[in-house]
Coordinates of C-alpha atoms and ligand atoms in Angstrom, one line a residue:
M240 CA 61.7 60.0 96.3
S241 CA 64.7 61.8 97.9
L242 CA 63.5 60.6 101.3
I243 CA 63.7 57.0 100.2
R244 CA 67.3 57.6 99.3
S245 CA 68.0 59.2 102.6
K246 CA 70.1 57.2 105.0
L247 CA 69.1 59.3 107.9
F248 CA 65.4 58.6 107.1
W249 CA 65.9 54.9 107.1
K250 CA 67.9 55.1 110.3
I251 CA 65.0 56.9 112.0
A252 CA 62.5 54.4 110.5
G253 CA 64.7 51.4 111.6
L254 CA 64.9 52.9 115.1
Y255 CA 61.1 53.3 115.2
V256 CA 60.6 49.7 114.1
L257 CA 63.2 48.5 116.6
L258 CA 61.6 50.3 119.5
S259 CA 57.9 50.1 118.6
V260 CA 57.5 46.5 117.5
P261 CA 58.8 44.8 120.6
A262 CA 57.0 47.4 122.8
I263 CA 53.7 46.8 121.0
V264 CA 54.1 43.0 120.9
G265 CA 55.0 42.9 124.6
L266 CA 52.0 45.2 125.5
V267 CA 49.6 43.1 123.4
A268 CA 50.9 39.8 125.0
A269 CA 50.6 41.3 128.5
L270 CA 47.1 42.6 127.8
Q271 CA 46.0 39.3 126.2
T272 CA 47.2 37.3 129.3
R273 CA 45.4 39.8 131.5
L274 CA 42.2 39.7 129.5
Y275 CA 42.1 36.0 129.5
A276 CA 42.7 35.9 133.3
D277 CA 39.9 38.4 133.8
A278 CA 37.5 36.5 131.6
V279 CA 38.3 33.2 133.4
A280 CA 37.9 34.9 136.8
L281 CA 34.5 36.3 135.8
H282 CA 33.4 32.9 134.4
E283 CA 34.5 31.3 137.7
Q284 CA 32.6 33.9 139.8
Q285 CA 29.5 33.3 137.7
L286 CA 29.9 29.5 138.1
Q287 CA 30.4 29.8 141.9
A288 CA 27.3 32.0 142.1
V289 CA 25.2 29.3 140.4
L290 CA 26.8 26.7 142.6
R291 CA 26.0 28.6 145.8
E292 CA 22.4 29.1 144.6
S293 CA 22.1 25.4 143.8
V294 CA 23.5 24.4 147.2
K295 CA 21.0 26.7 148.9
R296 CA 18.1 25.1 147.0
L297 CA 19.3 21.6 147.9
C298 CA 19.7 22.5 151.6
D299 CA 16.0 23.3 151.6
A300 CA 15.1 19.7 150.3
E301 CA 13.0 17.8 152.8
D302 CA 13.9 14.3 151.7
A303 CA 16.1 12.4 149.3
G304 CA 13.4 12.3 146.7
S305 CA 12.9 16.0 146.6
A306 CA 16.6 16.5 146.7
G307 CA 16.9 14.2 143.6
E308 CA 14.2 16.2 141.8
E309 CA 15.9 19.4 142.8
V310 CA 19.2 18.1 141.3
L311 CA 17.4 17.3 138.1
R312 CA 15.8 20.7 138.0
I313 CA 19.2 22.4 138.6
R314 CA 20.7 20.2 136.0
A315 CA 18.0 21.1 133.5
G316 CA 18.3 24.8 134.3
L317 CA 22.0 25.0 133.5
T318 CA 23.1 26.6 130.4
G319 CA 26.3 27.2 128.4
G320 CA 27.5 23.6 128.7
R321 CA 27.5 23.7 132.5
R322 CA 27.1 20.4 134.3
V323 CA 26.3 19.5 137.9
W324 CA 26.9 16.4 140.0
L325 CA 25.7 15.6 143.5
S326 CA 27.2 12.8 145.5
D327 CA 27.8 11.8 149.1
D328 CA 31.2 10.8 150.4
R329 CA 30.7 7.4 149.0
G330 CA 29.8 8.6 145.5
F331 CA 26.0 8.1 145.9
D332 CA 24.1 10.2 143.5
P333 CA 20.5 10.7 144.5
A334 CA 19.5 11.8 141.0
G335 CA 21.0 8.9 139.3
R336 CA 24.4 7.7 138.3
L337 CA 27.2 10.3 138.1
Q338 CA 27.8 11.3 134.5
S339 CA 31.2 12.4 133.5
E340 CA 32.8 13.6 130.4
F341 CA 36.0 13.6 132.1
G342 CA 36.2 10.1 133.3
D343 CA 36.0 9.0 136.8
A344 CA 39.5 9.8 137.6
V345 CA 39.0 13.5 136.9
L346 CA 35.8 13.7 138.7
A347 CA 37.1 11.7 141.6
S348 CA 40.0 14.1 141.9
V349 CA 37.7 17.1 142.0
L350 CA 35.4 15.4 144.5
R351 CA 38.4 14.5 146.6
T352 CA 39.6 18.0 146.7
T353 CA 36.2 19.4 147.4
A354 CA 35.7 16.9 150.1
A355 CA 39.0 17.7 151.7
T356 CA 38.8 21.5 151.5
G357 CA 35.0 22.1 151.2
T358 CA 35.7 25.0 148.9
A359 CA 35.5 25.5 145.2
V360 CA 38.6 24.6 143.1
R361 CA 39.4 25.1 139.6
Y362 CA 40.6 22.3 137.5
V363 CA 42.4 23.1 134.3
R364 CA 42.4 20.4 131.8
P365 CA 45.8 20.3 130.0
G366 CA 45.9 21.3 126.4
W367 CA 44.7 24.7 125.2
E368 CA 43.4 23.4 121.9
T369 CA 40.9 21.0 123.5
G370 CA 39.6 23.8 125.7
E371 CA 39.6 24.4 129.4
V372 CA 37.1 23.3 131.9
L373 CA 36.4 25.1 135.1
A374 CA 35.3 22.9 137.9
T375 CA 34.0 24.0 141.3
G376 CA 32.5 22.2 144.1
Q377 CA 31.1 22.7 147.6
R378 CA 30.5 20.4 150.5
F379 CA 27.3 20.8 152.4
S380 CA 25.0 19.0 154.8
M381 CA 21.6 17.8 153.7
L382 CA 19.2 15.5 155.5
G383 CA 21.8 14.7 158.1
A384 CA 24.5 13.7 155.7
D385 CA 27.4 15.4 154.0
W386 CA 27.1 16.0 150.2
N387 CA 29.3 17.4 147.5
L388 CA 27.9 19.4 144.8
V389 CA 30.3 19.8 141.8
M390 CA 29.7 22.0 138.8
T391 CA 31.8 22.2 135.6
S392 CA 31.8 24.7 132.9
P393 CA 33.8 24.7 129.7
S394 CA 36.0 27.8 129.5
S395 CA 35.3 28.2 125.8
A396 CA 33.1 31.2 126.5
A397 CA 35.8 32.9 128.5
V398 CA 38.3 32.0 125.8
E399 CA 36.1 33.3 123.1
A400 CA 35.5 36.6 124.9
S401 CA 39.2 37.0 125.6
H402 CA 40.0 36.0 122.0
Q403 CA 37.6 38.7 120.6
M404 CA 39.2 41.2 123.0
S405 CA 42.7 40.1 121.7
V406 CA 41.7 40.6 118.1
L407 CA 40.4 44.1 118.9
L408 CA 43.6 44.8 120.8
L409 CA 45.7 43.6 117.9
K410 CA 43.8 45.8 115.4
S411 CA 44.1 48.8 117.7
A412 CA 47.9 48.1 118.2
T413 CA 48.4 47.8 114.4
A414 CA 46.4 51.0 113.8
A415 CA 48.4 52.8 116.5
W416 CA 51.7 51.5 115.0
L417 CA 50.7 52.6 111.5
I418 CA 49.7 56.1 112.8
G419 CA 53.0 56.2 114.7
A420 CA 54.9 55.2 111.5
L421 CA 53.1 57.9 109.6
C422 CA 54.0 60.5 112.3
M423 CA 57.5 59.2 112.3
G424 CA 57.7 59.6 108.5
I425 CA 56.4 63.2 108.6
V426 CA 58.8 64.2 111.5
A427 CA 61.7 62.4 109.8
G428 CA 60.8 64.1 106.5
T429 CA 60.8 67.5 108.0
I430 CA 64.2 66.9 109.5
V431 CA 65.7 65.1 106.7
S432 CA 64.7 67.2 103.7
P433 CA 66.2 70.5 104.9
L434 CA 69.3 68.6 105.8
Q435 CA 69.4 67.1 102.4
V436 CA 69.2 70.6 100.9
M437 CA 72.0 71.8 103.2
S438 CA 74.0 68.7 102.3
R439 CA 73.6 69.4 98.6
K440 CA 74.6 73.0 99.1
L441 CA 77.6 72.1 101.2
H442 CA 78.7 69.6 98.6
A443 CA 78.1 72.3 96.0
D444 CA 76.0 69.9 94.0
V445 CA 73.5 72.7 93.5
R446 CA 74.6 75.6 91.4
R447 CA 75.0 78.8 93.4
D448 CA 72.1 80.6 91.6
D449 CA 69.7 77.7 92.0
R450 CA 70.5 77.0 95.6
G451 CA 69.9 80.6 96.7
D452 CA 66.2 80.2 96.9
M453 CA 66.2 76.7 98.3
L454 CA 68.6 77.7 101.0
L455 CA 66.6 80.8 101.8
N456 CA 63.5 78.6 102.0
V457 CA 65.1 76.3 104.5
S458 CA 66.6 79.1 106.6
D459 CA 63.3 80.9 106.6
R460 CA 61.5 78.1 108.3
G461 CA 61.8 79.8 111.7
D462 CA 62.5 76.6 113.6
E463 CA 65.7 75.1 114.9
V464 CA 66.5 73.4 111.6
G465 CA 66.1 76.8 109.9
D466 CA 68.4 78.3 112.5
V467 CA 70.9 75.5 111.9
A468 CA 70.6 76.0 108.2
S469 CA 71.1 79.7 108.3
A470 CA 74.0 79.3 110.7
L471 CA 75.6 76.8 108.4
Y472 CA 75.2 79.1 105.4
Q473 CA 76.7 81.9 107.3
L474 CA 79.5 79.6 108.4
E475 CA 80.0 78.4 104.8
D476 CA 80.2 81.9 103.4
E477 CA 82.6 82.9 106.1
L478 CA 84.7 79.8 105.5
Q479 CA 84.7 80.6 101.8
D480 CA 85.9 84.1 102.5
R481 CA 88.4 82.7 105.0
I482 CA 89.7 80.1 102.5
V483 CA 90.1 82.8 99.8
S484 CA 91.9 85.2 102.1
L485 CA 94.1 82.4 103.5
E486 CA 95.0 81.2 100.0
R487 CA 95.8 84.8 99.0
A488 CA 97.8 85.3 102.2
G489 CA 99.6 82.0 101.6
R490 CA 100.5 83.0 98.0
E491 CA 101.7 86.4 99.2
A492 CA 103.6 84.9 102.1
G493 CA 105.2 82.4 99.8
A494 CA 106.2 85.1 97.4
S495 CA 107.6 87.2 100.2
V496 CA 109.6 84.4 101.6
D497 CA 111.0 83.6 98.1
L498 CA 111.8 87.3 97.6
L499 CA 113.4 87.5 101.1
T500 CA 115.4 84.4 100.6
A501 CA 116.6 85.5 97.2
V502 CA 117.6 88.9 98.6
L503 CA 119.4 87.4 101.6
E504 CA 121.2 84.8 99.5
S505 CA 122.4 87.4 96.9
M506 CA 123.7 89.7 99.6
I507 CA 127.5 90.3 99.7
E508 CA 127.2 90.8 103.4
G509 CA 127.0 87.8 105.7
V510 CA 123.7 87.4 107.5
I511 CA 123.2 84.9 110.3
A512 CA 120.1 84.5 112.4
I513 CA 120.3 82.8 115.8
D514 CA 117.8 82.0 118.5
R515 CA 118.1 82.8 122.2
E516 CA 120.3 79.7 122.8
Q517 CA 122.6 80.9 120.1
K518 CA 121.6 78.1 117.8
L519 CA 121.8 78.9 114.1
V520 CA 118.4 79.6 112.4
F521 CA 119.7 80.9 109.1
V522 CA 123.1 81.4 107.4
N523 CA 123.3 83.1 104.0
P524 CA 126.0 82.2 101.5
G525 CA 127.7 85.6 102.2
A526 CA 128.3 84.6 105.8
R527 CA 129.6 81.2 104.8
R528 CA 132.1 82.8 102.5
L529 CA 133.2 85.6 104.9
L530 CA 133.4 83.4 107.9
S531 CA 134.5 80.2 106.1
I532 CA 131.5 78.2 107.4
G533 CA 131.4 74.8 105.8
A534 CA 128.4 73.0 104.4
A535 CA 128.4 70.6 107.4
I536 CA 127.2 73.5 109.6
Q537 CA 123.5 73.8 109.3
A538 CA 120.6 75.3 111.1
G539 CA 120.4 73.9 114.6
H540 CA 124.1 74.0 115.2
R541 CA 125.6 76.3 117.8
L542 CA 127.1 79.6 116.8
Y543 CA 130.5 78.6 118.3
E544 CA 130.6 75.6 116.1
A545 CA 130.4 77.8 113.0
V546 CA 132.5 80.8 114.1
R547 CA 135.7 80.4 116.2
I548 CA 136.6 84.0 116.7
P549 CA 136.5 84.8 120.4
A550 CA 135.9 88.5 120.0
F551 CA 133.1 87.8 117.6
L552 CA 131.4 85.3 120.1
E553 CA 131.9 87.7 123.0
T554 CA 130.2 90.5 121.1
V555 CA 127.2 88.4 120.3
E556 CA 127.0 87.2 123.9
E557 CA 127.2 90.8 125.2
S558 CA 124.5 92.0 122.7
L559 CA 122.2 89.2 123.7
S560 CA 122.7 89.7 127.4
V561 CA 122.2 93.5 127.4
G562 CA 119.6 93.5 124.7
R563 CA 121.3 96.2 122.6
M564 CA 123.0 96.5 119.3
R565 CA 126.8 95.9 119.4
T566 CA 129.4 96.3 116.7
L567 CA 133.0 95.1 116.4
E568 CA 135.6 95.5 113.8
Y569 CA 138.2 92.8 113.7
R570 CA 141.0 91.6 111.5
A571 CA 139.9 88.5 109.7
S572 CA 142.2 85.5 109.2
R573 CA 142.8 86.5 105.6
E574 CA 145.8 89.0 105.3
S575 CA 144.8 92.6 105.5
S576 CA 141.1 92.0 105.5
H577 CA 138.9 93.7 108.0
H578 CA 135.4 92.6 109.0
L579 CA 132.7 94.7 110.6
L580 CA 130.3 92.8 112.8
T581 CA 126.9 94.1 113.8
V582 CA 124.7 92.2 116.2
I583 CA 121.1 93.3 116.4
P584 CA 119.2 91.5 119.2
I585 CA 115.6 90.5 118.7
L586 CA 114.1 90.8 122.1
R587 CA 110.6 89.5 121.8
G588 CA 108.4 87.4 119.5
P589 CA 108.6 83.8 118.2
H590 CA 112.0 84.6 116.5
A591 CA 113.7 86.1 119.6
G592 CA 117.4 85.9 119.3
A593 CA 119.7 88.0 117.2
V594 CA 120.5 88.9 113.6
I595 CA 124.3 89.0 112.9
V596 CA 125.5 91.0 109.9
V597 CA 129.2 90.7 108.8
R598 CA 130.6 93.1 106.2
D599 CA 134.0 93.0 104.6
V600 CA 135.3 96.5 105.1
S601 CA 138.8 95.8 103.8
E602 CA 138.2 97.9 100.7
V603 CA 136.8 100.8 102.7
R604 CA 139.7 100.7 105.1
Q605 CA 142.1 100.5 102.2
L606 CA 140.5 103.5 100.6
E607 CA 140.6 105.4 103.9
A608 CA 144.3 104.5 104.2
M609 CA 144.9 105.6 100.7
R610 CA 143.1 108.9 101.3
R611 CA 145.1 109.5 104.4
D612 CA 148.3 108.7 102.5
F613 CA 147.2 110.9 99.7
V614 CA 146.5 113.9 102.0
S615 CA 149.8 113.4 103.8
G616 CA 151.6 112.9 100.5
V617 CA 150.1 116.1 99.0
S618 CA 150.8 118.1 102.1
H619 CA 154.4 116.8 102.1
E620 CA 154.8 117.6 98.4
L621 CA 153.4 121.1 98.8
K622 CA 155.4 121.8 102.0
T623 CA 158.8 121.5 100.4
P624 CA 158.5 124.0 97.6
L625 CA 156.4 126.3 99.8
T626 CA 159.0 126.2 102.6
V627 CA 161.7 127.1 100.0
I628 CA 159.6 130.0 98.6
Q629 CA 158.9 131.2 102.1
A630 CA 162.6 131.1 103.1
C631 CA 163.6 132.9 99.9
T632 CA 161.0 135.6 100.4
E633 CA 162.1 136.2 104.0
T634 CA 165.7 136.4 103.0
L635 CA 164.8 138.9 100.2
L636 CA 162.7 141.0 102.5
S637 CA 165.4 141.0 105.2
G638 CA 167.8 142.8 102.9
A639 CA 168.9 140.4 100.2
L640 CA 166.8 142.4 97.8
E641 CA 169.4 145.2 97.9
D642 CA 172.0 143.0 96.4
G643 CA 170.9 142.5 92.8
E644 CA 172.9 139.3 92.2
V645 CA 171.7 137.6 95.4
A646 CA 168.1 138.8 94.8
R647 CA 168.2 137.3 91.3
R648 CA 169.4 133.9 92.6
F649 CA 166.6 133.8 95.2
L650 CA 164.0 134.9 92.7
C651 CA 165.1 132.1 90.4
Q652 CA 164.7 129.6 93.2
I653 CA 161.2 131.0 93.9
E654 CA 160.4 130.7 90.3
E655 CA 161.7 127.1 90.2
Q656 CA 159.7 126.1 93.3
A657 CA 156.6 127.8 91.9
E658 CA 157.0 125.9 88.7
R659 CA 157.4 122.7 90.7
L660 CA 154.2 123.5 92.6
L661 CA 152.4 124.2 89.3
Q662 CA 153.6 120.9 87.9
L663 CA 152.5 119.1 91.0
I664 CA 149.1 120.6 90.9
L665 CA 148.7 119.9 87.2
A666 CA 149.7 116.3 87.8
M667 CA 147.2 116.0 90.6
L668 CA 144.5 117.5 88.5
Q669 CA 145.3 115.2 85.7
L670 CA 145.4 112.2 87.9
A671 CA 142.1 113.1 89.4
R672 CA 140.6 113.5 86.0
V673 CA 142.0 110.2 84.7
E674 CA 140.9 108.4 87.9
S675 CA 137.4 109.7 87.9
G676 CA 137.0 109.0 84.1
S677 CA 136.3 112.6 83.3
E678 CA 139.4 112.9 81.1
I679 CA 137.9 112.8 77.7
L680 CA 140.0 110.5 75.5
H681 CA 139.8 110.6 71.7
V682 CA 140.7 107.1 70.7
E683 CA 141.9 107.1 67.1
E684 CA 144.4 105.3 64.9
L685 CA 147.9 106.7 65.7
E686 CA 151.3 106.4 64.2
L687 CA 153.3 105.5 67.3
G688 CA 156.6 105.9 65.4
D689 CA 156.1 109.6 64.8
L690 CA 154.8 110.1 68.3
A691 CA 157.8 108.3 69.9
G692 CA 160.1 110.4 67.6
D693 CA 158.6 113.6 68.9
V694 CA 159.0 112.6 72.6
V695 CA 162.6 111.4 72.0
D696 CA 163.4 114.7 70.3
A697 CA 161.8 116.7 73.2
F698 CA 163.9 114.9 75.8
R699 CA 167.1 114.8 73.8
A700 CA 168.5 118.0 75.3
V701 CA 167.7 116.9 78.8
A702 CA 169.4 113.5 78.2
E703 CA 172.5 115.1 76.8
N704 CA 172.7 117.4 79.7
R705 CA 172.7 114.4 82.0
G706 CA 175.2 112.6 79.8
V707 CA 172.6 109.9 79.0
Q708 CA 172.3 108.5 75.5
L709 CA 168.6 108.6 74.3
M710 CA 167.7 106.6 71.2
Q711 CA 164.7 105.1 69.4
Q712 CA 164.7 101.5 68.1
G713 CA 162.5 98.9 66.6
A714 CA 159.8 99.4 64.0
A715 CA 159.9 102.7 62.2
T716 CA 156.2 102.8 61.9
L717 CA 153.6 101.2 64.2
A718 CA 149.9 101.9 64.2
A719 CA 147.8 101.8 67.4
R720 CA 144.3 102.8 68.4
A721 CA 144.7 105.3 71.3
D722 CA 144.4 108.9 72.4
E723 CA 147.4 110.9 71.2
Q724 CA 147.7 113.1 74.2
A725 CA 147.4 110.2 76.6
V726 CA 150.2 108.2 74.8
R727 CA 152.4 111.3 74.7
T728 CA 151.9 111.7 78.5
I729 CA 152.6 108.0 79.1
L730 CA 155.8 108.0 77.0
S731 CA 157.0 111.4 78.4
N732 CA 156.6 110.2 82.0
L733 CA 158.4 106.9 81.3
V734 CA 161.3 108.6 79.3
D735 CA 161.6 111.3 82.0
N736 CA 161.8 108.7 84.8
A737 CA 164.3 106.6 82.8
I738 CA 166.6 109.7 82.2
K739 CA 166.3 110.8 85.8
H740 CA 167.2 107.4 87.2
T741 CA 170.1 106.6 84.7
P742 CA 173.5 107.9 85.6
A743 CA 175.7 109.6 83.1
G744 CA 177.1 107.3 80.5
G745 CA 174.0 105.1 80.6
E746 CA 171.4 104.8 77.9
V747 CA 167.7 105.1 77.5
V748 CA 166.0 103.3 74.6
V749 CA 162.5 103.8 73.3
E750 CA 161.6 100.7 71.3
L751 CA 158.5 100.0 69.1
R752 CA 157.5 96.4 68.6
A753 CA 154.9 95.1 66.3
S754 CA 153.9 92.2 68.6
A755 CA 151.2 89.7 67.7
D756 CA 149.4 90.6 71.0
G757 CA 149.3 94.3 69.9
P758 CA 151.5 97.3 69.2
T759 CA 154.0 97.6 72.0
L760 CA 156.0 100.5 73.4
V761 CA 159.1 99.7 75.5
V762 CA 161.1 102.2 77.5
R763 CA 164.3 100.6 78.7
D764 CA 167.2 102.1 80.6
T765 CA 170.5 101.1 82.2
G766 CA 169.8 103.0 85.4
S767 CA 169.6 102.3 89.1
G768 CA 166.8 99.8 88.8
I769 CA 164.1 99.1 91.3
P770 CA 164.1 96.4 94.1
E771 CA 161.8 93.6 93.1
E772 CA 159.7 93.7 96.2
L773 CA 158.9 97.4 95.5
L774 CA 157.8 96.9 91.9
G775 CA 154.2 96.6 92.9
R776 CA 154.3 99.9 94.8
I777 CA 155.9 102.3 92.4
F778 CA 152.5 102.9 90.7
E779 CA 151.0 104.2 94.0
R780 CA 150.6 108.0 94.3
F781 CA 153.6 109.7 95.9
Y782 CA 155.5 106.5 96.3
R783 CA 159.2 106.9 95.7
V784 CA 161.8 104.2 96.0
E785 CA 164.6 106.6 97.1
K786 CA 162.5 109.3 98.5
D787 CA 164.9 112.2 98.9
R788 CA 166.8 111.5 95.7
S789 CA 163.7 111.3 93.7
R790 CA 162.4 114.5 95.1
E791 CA 165.8 116.2 94.4
R792 CA 165.4 115.1 90.8
G793 CA 162.1 117.0 90.7
G794 CA 159.6 114.1 90.5
S795 CA 156.1 114.7 91.8
G796 CA 155.7 111.0 92.8
L797 CA 152.5 111.0 90.6
G798 CA 154.1 110.1 87.2
L799 CA 153.7 106.4 87.3
A800 CA 150.2 106.6 88.9
I801 CA 149.1 108.8 85.9
V802 CA 150.7 106.3 83.5
K803 CA 148.9 103.4 85.2
H804 CA 145.5 105.1 85.0
L805 CA 145.9 106.3 81.5
C806 CA 146.9 102.7 80.4
Q807 CA 143.7 101.4 82.1
A808 CA 141.6 104.0 80.3
L809 CA 143.2 103.0 77.0
Q810 CA 142.8 99.3 77.8
A811 CA 146.5 98.9 77.4
S812 CA 148.6 96.6 79.6
L813 CA 151.5 98.0 81.6
T814 CA 154.3 95.8 82.9
V815 CA 157.6 96.5 84.5
R816 CA 160.8 94.5 84.8
S817 CA 163.8 95.7 86.7
R818 CA 167.0 94.6 88.3
L819 CA 168.7 96.6 90.9
G820 CA 171.8 98.3 89.6
E821 CA 171.2 97.1 86.0
G822 CA 168.2 99.0 84.8
S823 CA 164.5 98.9 84.2
E824 CA 162.1 98.2 81.4
F825 CA 158.5 99.5 81.2
T826 CA 156.3 97.9 78.5
V827 CA 153.0 99.3 77.3
R828 CA 150.9 97.0 75.0
F829 CA 148.0 98.6 73.2
P830 CA 145.0 96.6 72.1
R831 CA 145.3 95.1 68.6
V832 CA 144.2 97.4 65.8
Ligands
ADP159 P1 158.6 110.5 90.4 O1 158.0 111.7 90.0 O2 159.2 110.5 91.8 O3 159.5 109.9 89.4 P2 157.0 108.4 89.6 O4 155.6 108.0 90.0 O5 157.2 108.7 88.2 O6 157.5 109.5 90.6 O7 157.9 107.2 90.0 C1 157.8 106.6 91.3 C2 159.1 106.0 91.7 O8 159.5 104.9 90.9 C3 160.2 107.0 91.6 O9 160.3 107.8 92.7 C4 161.4 106.0 91.5 O10 161.9 105.7 92.7 C5 160.8 104.8 90.8 N1 161.2 104.8 89.3 C6 160.3 105.1 88.4 N2 160.9 104.9 87.2 C7 162.1 104.4 87.4 C8 163.2 104.0 86.6 N3 163.2 104.0 85.3 N4 164.3 103.5 87.2 C9 164.4 103.5 88.5 N5 163.4 103.8 89.4 C10 162.3 104.3 88.8

């Protein structure tokens, strides 16, 4: 049944019919023609043999009478519808009148030809249905005169013989065609059915379990179809494996690409990939931000269209030409920002070109500068007291020790400088602790009024000594959430600074304000004030507005830095307002309770 549905089977069958039917028909037709021709030729030969025999008998006739009798005998002895006529050139028939079935015209034509050529001729009467007639004649001499003996024979015998042969031929051809068709069917079936099984398998129409045996059967045939089948199954299995691994690889590659893109896009560093011709292949958002590359610049644009920094482009060019990594630090267009460029060439492979990484190193450089400043600041701060101590010691050792009064003065100076060193080191340690966050703060509810009163009392004597009036104003009580020791340090440093920078006759006020934004402490003085452009710098370590004078006044240069970091740790805001020659005002606002 499945063969009947097979297109290939019907194609082979159609081809068989197309080729075999014309071939057999042509062969049968050719053979039929040939058989008929052979039958006619035989018939003719036999007729001529009878004619020759008859002529021979007539030639032996001794007179016209015996010739006539002989003709009659010949005529009587003829079988199979044969007929004979004897005539002289004038149509005389010694055995009687000429008899003709064909009419005089036909016979006359045969006689004329025979008379002219003296040889046998064949006359074919037109029209196959009415039968053919063979006619043959011979001219001979008898009793001193020329005679024509003509014999005719219907071709029906020959036609009949050839017809029978044709029927036999047709039967044989039909049988041969049917045997051929059967063979074709068997051969086509053996080709088509395994192909159908393979096709079903390949289309996965057959479940995997079922198809195992069938496929095995086909591939076990041991012939070419079996080989093709087993090769196909192998191919199919390999393809299945390949598809699975390709799908897996595709999924993994997709995930890797997504991951890589996400990583590159979230990087702070700028990353640019270029090809050998310095055309952009990839630009991450970091690079766009750092190098101010607009959205109009996309992959395919030249690097110089995106970046217009000559040193940058030269470094890339050099790295590509020598095939080695190159770095460059340059000052970016933005004020005080430094970029570090690294160019890594990719020498081979489909992505040959370079990867460019740009990092903003401004902060690192700033930190380095701060560290340098800090080291030089510390060295400087330590140097002054140590120099004094060394000078005093030398003076004492070189004889001043003998003089009690002088010795005492020098020793006092040594003590004073040692105290200054101690304070400096304590301040540095505190700053380091506050900065690193290791200073443990106990944030609790405080009464700022009492605390401010304590600090004011502590500095009262110092203020009086300097002729400065120190007073507390504002709210008598003010609650805040903060660390008591930290607030005490903040307030002490601010009051100390205010007294130090206020000339005699001036005043320093500590004011408590119950502001809506939070409890606020203000330390205000009528001192020297700070130039406006330096207001941002006074919180840096060791920064002093009037260097020598501040140092003379015994400042470490760390007081305001400690205040700033403590305020940050307490989440309090610190602001300063100042006018040169009029005074300064430092405000600390604590978070709302
Ligand atoms: P110092 O120990 O030198 O006072 P600070 O860090 O406390 O160091 O202060 C830094 C600098 O700020 C001081 O050297 C001084 O020049 C300036 N300054 C601080 N407070 C005042 C103030 N109330 N009036 C004027 N200048 C001040």
